[in-house]
Amino acid sequence: ALQERVEALTSEQCQHLARVEEQLARVDDHQDTLECLQSQVENLETSLEENDGKLSEIQTTLLQARLEGLVAMDERVKSLESAVKAPSEELTEQSSGLSERVSALEQGFEDICKKVDDFGEVPLLSARPSISISTLELGGGSADRLQPRQLDLSSPNSTPAKDEPT
């Protein structure tokens, strides 16, 4: 009976050892899996740091390129503004000069008409001809505000009348 009891305990111990060995094998498998996962996590962390560095570098490059583009556009706008300003000032000066010349011509024509009136009736000049001098109405030196007008010179005190543009 004691022998049977020893054999039963030995058999039970063998089964227990077999289960422990299976569990140790599973623990080893889990340990290998855990080490593999830890290695993958380390690789992912390294990749993440590298990607963060690359992303930061790309963002810096893009910001720098954008800043350079904005500076270039600003310089171009300033260049265009100065290119427009010079002709505008020149047109203002020219329009002032043209206005003075038109006024002088009108005054000269009025003087001639008065002299003709003072001279008396001349058969060929008995009726003052209706003469139109095409001039430009200049205002503010802006080229888009230039409009043709007609001067009716049939009377000495006539004022310029706007003519329909053709």
mmCIF file of N, CA and C in Angstrom, residues 87-134:
data_model
loop_
_atom_site.group_PDB
_atom_site.id
_atom_site.type_symbol
_atom_site.label_atom_id
_atom_site.label_comp_id
_atom_site.label_asym_id
_atom_site.label_seq_id
_atom_site.Cartn_x
_atom_site.Cartn_y
_atom_site.Cartn_z
ATOM 1 N N PRO A 87 5.557 107.975 -64.128
ATOM 2 C CA PRO A 87 4.724 108.437 -65.242
ATOM 3 C C PRO A 87 3.531 109.272 -64.768
ATOM 4 N N SER A 88 2.982 108.948 -63.610
ATOM 5 C CA SER A 88 1.853 109.714 -63.090
ATOM 6 C C SER A 88 2.262 111.154 -62.818
ATOM 7 N N GLU A 89 3.420 111.335 -62.192
ATOM 8 C CA GLU A 89 3.911 112.692 -61.933
ATOM 9 C C GLU A 89 4.203 113.414 -63.243
ATOM 10 N N GLU A 90 4.750 112.683 -64.211
ATOM 11 C CA GLU A 90 5.056 113.277 -65.510
ATOM 12 C C GLU A 90 3.764 113.708 -66.211
ATOM 13 N N LEU A 91 2.715 112.874 -66.140
ATOM 14 C CA LEU A 91 1.433 113.231 -66.749
ATOM 15 C C LEU A 91 0.830 114.463 -66.080
ATOM 16 N N THR A 92 0.973 114.565 -64.760
ATOM 17 C CA THR A 92 0.459 115.736 -64.050
ATOM 18 C C THR A 92 1.151 116.990 -64.553
ATOM 19 N N GLU A 93 2.470 116.920 -64.700
ATOM 20 C CA GLU A 93 3.227 118.070 -65.204
ATOM 21 C C GLU A 93 2.809 118.405 -66.632
ATOM 22 N N GLN A 94 2.663 117.370 -67.472
ATOM 23 C CA GLN A 94 2.276 117.594 -68.860
ATOM 24 C C GLN A 94 0.871 118.183 -68.948
ATOM 25 N N SER A 95 -0.051 117.694 -68.126
ATOM 26 C CA SER A 95 -1.420 118.208 -68.190
ATOM 27 C C SER A 95 -1.460 119.667 -67.764
ATOM 28 N N SER A 96 -0.652 120.024 -66.788
ATOM 29 C CA SER A 96 -0.591 121.421 -66.360
ATOM 30 C C SER A 96 -0.079 122.290 -67.508
ATOM 31 N N GLY A 97 0.971 121.818 -68.181
ATOM 32 C CA GLY A 97 1.521 122.563 -69.319
ATOM 33 C C GLY A 97 0.526 122.673 -70.458
ATOM 34 N N LEU A 98 -0.200 121.591 -70.749
ATOM 35 C CA LEU A 98 -1.194 121.617 -71.822
ATOM 36 C C LEU A 98 -2.344 122.558 -71.484
ATOM 37 N N SER A 99 -2.767 122.550 -70.230
ATOM 38 C CA SER A 99 -3.849 123.462 -69.820
ATOM 39 C C SER A 99 -3.433 124.912 -70.031
ATOM 40 N N GLU A 100 -2.203 125.224 -69.677
ATOM 41 C CA GLU A 100 -1.703 126.593 -69.866
ATOM 42 C C GLU A 100 -1.666 126.949 -71.352
ATOM 43 N N ARG A 101 -1.223 126.003 -72.182
ATOM 44 C CA ARG A 101 -1.148 126.261 -73.623
ATOM 45 C C ARG A 101 -2.543 126.462 -74.218
ATOM 46 N N VAL A 102 -3.525 125.640 -73.778
ATOM 47 C CA VAL A 102 -4.893 125.778 -74.280
ATOM 48 C C VAL A 102 -5.451 127.133 -73.879
ATOM 49 N N SER A 103 -5.214 127.534 -72.630
ATOM 50 C CA SER A 103 -5.693 128.850 -72.170
ATOM 51 C C SER A 103 -5.064 129.964 -72.993
ATOM 52 N N ALA A 104 -3.778 129.848 -73.283
ATOM 53 C CA ALA A 104 -3.098 130.866 -74.081
ATOM 54 C C ALA A 104 -3.670 130.906 -75.495
ATOM 55 N N LEU A 105 -3.935 129.741 -76.088
ATOM 56 C CA LEU A 105 -4.519 129.694 -77.434
ATOM 57 C C LEU A 105 -5.921 130.307 -77.441
ATOM 58 N N GLU A 106 -6.725 129.981 -76.417
ATOM 59 C CA GLU A 106 -8.066 130.555 -76.340
ATOM 60 C C GLU A 106 -7.993 132.076 -76.226
ATOM 61 N N GLN A 107 -7.091 132.569 -75.383
ATOM 62 C CA GLN A 107 -6.939 134.016 -75.203
ATOM 63 C C GLN A 107 -6.475 134.659 -76.511
ATOM 64 N N GLY A 108 -5.513 133.990 -77.182
ATOM 65 C CA GLY A 108 -5.030 134.524 -78.464
ATOM 66 C C GLY A 108 -6.131 134.579 -79.505
ATOM 67 N N PHE A 109 -6.962 133.561 -79.558
ATOM 68 C CA PHE A 109 -8.050 133.540 -80.523
ATOM 69 C C PHE A 109 -9.069 134.634 -80.202
ATOM 70 N N GLU A 110 -9.361 134.814 -78.900
ATOM 71 C CA GLU A 110 -10.285 135.886 -78.513
ATOM 72 C C GLU A 110 -9.716 137.250 -78.906
ATOM 73 N N ASP A 111 -8.413 137.424 -78.715
ATOM 74 C CA ASP A 111 -7.781 138.693 -79.103
ATOM 75 C C ASP A 111 -7.908 138.918 -80.608
ATOM 76 N N ILE A 112 -7.694 137.863 -81.381
ATOM 77 C CA ILE A 112 -7.811 137.981 -82.848
ATOM 78 C C ILE A 112 -9.242 138.335 -83.225
ATOM 79 N N CYS A 113 -10.211 137.684 -82.581
ATOM 80 C CA CYS A 113 -11.617 137.972 -82.885
ATOM 81 C C CYS A 113 -11.951 139.420 -82.559
ATOM 82 N N LYS A 114 -11.439 139.936 -81.444
ATOM 83 C CA LYS A 114 -11.693 141.332 -81.070
ATOM 84 C C LYS A 114 -11.071 142.277 -82.092
ATOM 85 N N LYS A 115 -9.868 141.941 -82.547
ATOM 86 C CA LYS A 115 -9.218 142.794 -83.550
ATOM 87 C C LYS A 115 -10.017 142.792 -84.838
ATOM 88 N N VAL A 116 -10.540 141.618 -85.211
ATOM 89 C CA VAL A 116 -11.360 141.553 -86.420
ATOM 90 C C VAL A 116 -12.618 142.388 -86.220
ATOM 91 N N ASP A 117 -13.237 142.287 -85.031
ATOM 92 C CA ASP A 117 -14.430 143.092 -84.747
ATOM 93 C C ASP A 117 -14.089 144.579 -84.784
ATOM 94 N N ASP A 118 -12.939 144.942 -84.219
ATOM 95 C CA ASP A 118 -12.521 146.342 -84.205
ATOM 96 C C ASP A 118 -12.205 146.833 -85.617
ATOM 97 N N PHE A 119 -11.725 145.971 -86.464
ATOM 98 C CA PHE A 119 -11.357 146.336 -87.820
ATOM 99 C C PHE A 119 -12.595 146.685 -88.630
ATOM 100 N N GLY A 120 -13.697 146.053 -88.257
ATOM 101 C CA GLY A 120 -14.937 146.339 -88.965
ATOM 102 C C GLY A 120 -15.365 145.167 -89.806
ATOM 103 N N GLU A 121 -16.462 145.429 -90.514
ATOM 104 C CA GLU A 121 -17.010 144.384 -91.352
ATOM 105 C C GLU A 121 -16.119 144.182 -92.559
ATOM 106 N N VAL A 122 -15.690 142.981 -92.738
ATOM 107 C CA VAL A 122 -14.929 142.599 -93.919
ATOM 108 C C VAL A 122 -15.814 141.612 -94.666
ATOM 109 N N PRO A 123 -15.987 141.801 -95.987
ATOM 110 C CA PRO A 123 -16.930 140.934 -96.694
ATOM 111 C C PRO A 123 -16.673 139.447 -96.472
ATOM 112 N N LEU A 124 -15.430 139.018 -96.507
ATOM 113 C CA LEU A 124 -15.170 137.589 -96.346
ATOM 114 C C LEU A 124 -15.309 137.144 -94.893
ATOM 115 N N LEU A 125 -15.144 138.051 -93.948
ATOM 116 C CA LEU A 125 -15.197 137.689 -92.538
ATOM 117 C C LEU A 125 -16.428 138.264 -91.860
ATOM 118 N N SER A 126 -17.461 138.579 -92.652
ATOM 119 C CA SER A 126 -18.629 139.219 -92.054
ATOM 120 C C SER A 126 -19.293 138.325 -91.016
ATOM 121 N N ALA A 127 -19.301 137.062 -91.236
ATOM 122 C CA ALA A 127 -19.864 136.136 -90.243
ATOM 123 C C ALA A 127 -18.698 135.362 -89.639
ATOM 124 N N ARG A 128 -18.655 135.379 -88.326
ATOM 125 C CA ARG A 128 -17.568 134.659 -87.650
ATOM 126 C C ARG A 128 -17.783 133.162 -87.880
ATOM 127 N N PRO A 129 -16.786 132.472 -88.427
ATOM 128 C CA PRO A 129 -16.961 131.041 -88.711
ATOM 129 C C PRO A 129 -17.031 130.241 -87.402
ATOM 130 N N SER A 130 -17.745 129.154 -87.477
ATOM 131 C CA SER A 130 -17.827 128.248 -86.320
ATOM 132 C C SER A 130 -16.657 127.280 -86.424
ATOM 133 N N ILE A 131 -15.642 127.521 -85.628
ATOM 134 C CA ILE A 131 -14.426 126.705 -85.677
ATOM 135 C C ILE A 131 -14.349 125.910 -84.384
ATOM 136 N N SER A 132 -14.045 124.647 -84.501
ATOM 137 C CA SER A 132 -13.892 123.810 -83.305
ATOM 138 C C SER A 132 -12.441 123.389 -83.184
ATOM 139 N N ILE A 133 -11.896 123.597 -82.020
ATOM 140 C CA ILE A 133 -10.529 123.134 -81.745
ATOM 141 C C ILE A 133 -10.664 121.983 -80.759
ATOM 142 N N SER A 134 -10.177 120.843 -81.164
ATOM 143 C CA SER A 134 -10.262 119.675 -80.282
ATOM 144 C C SER A 134 -9.131 119.754 -79.269
#
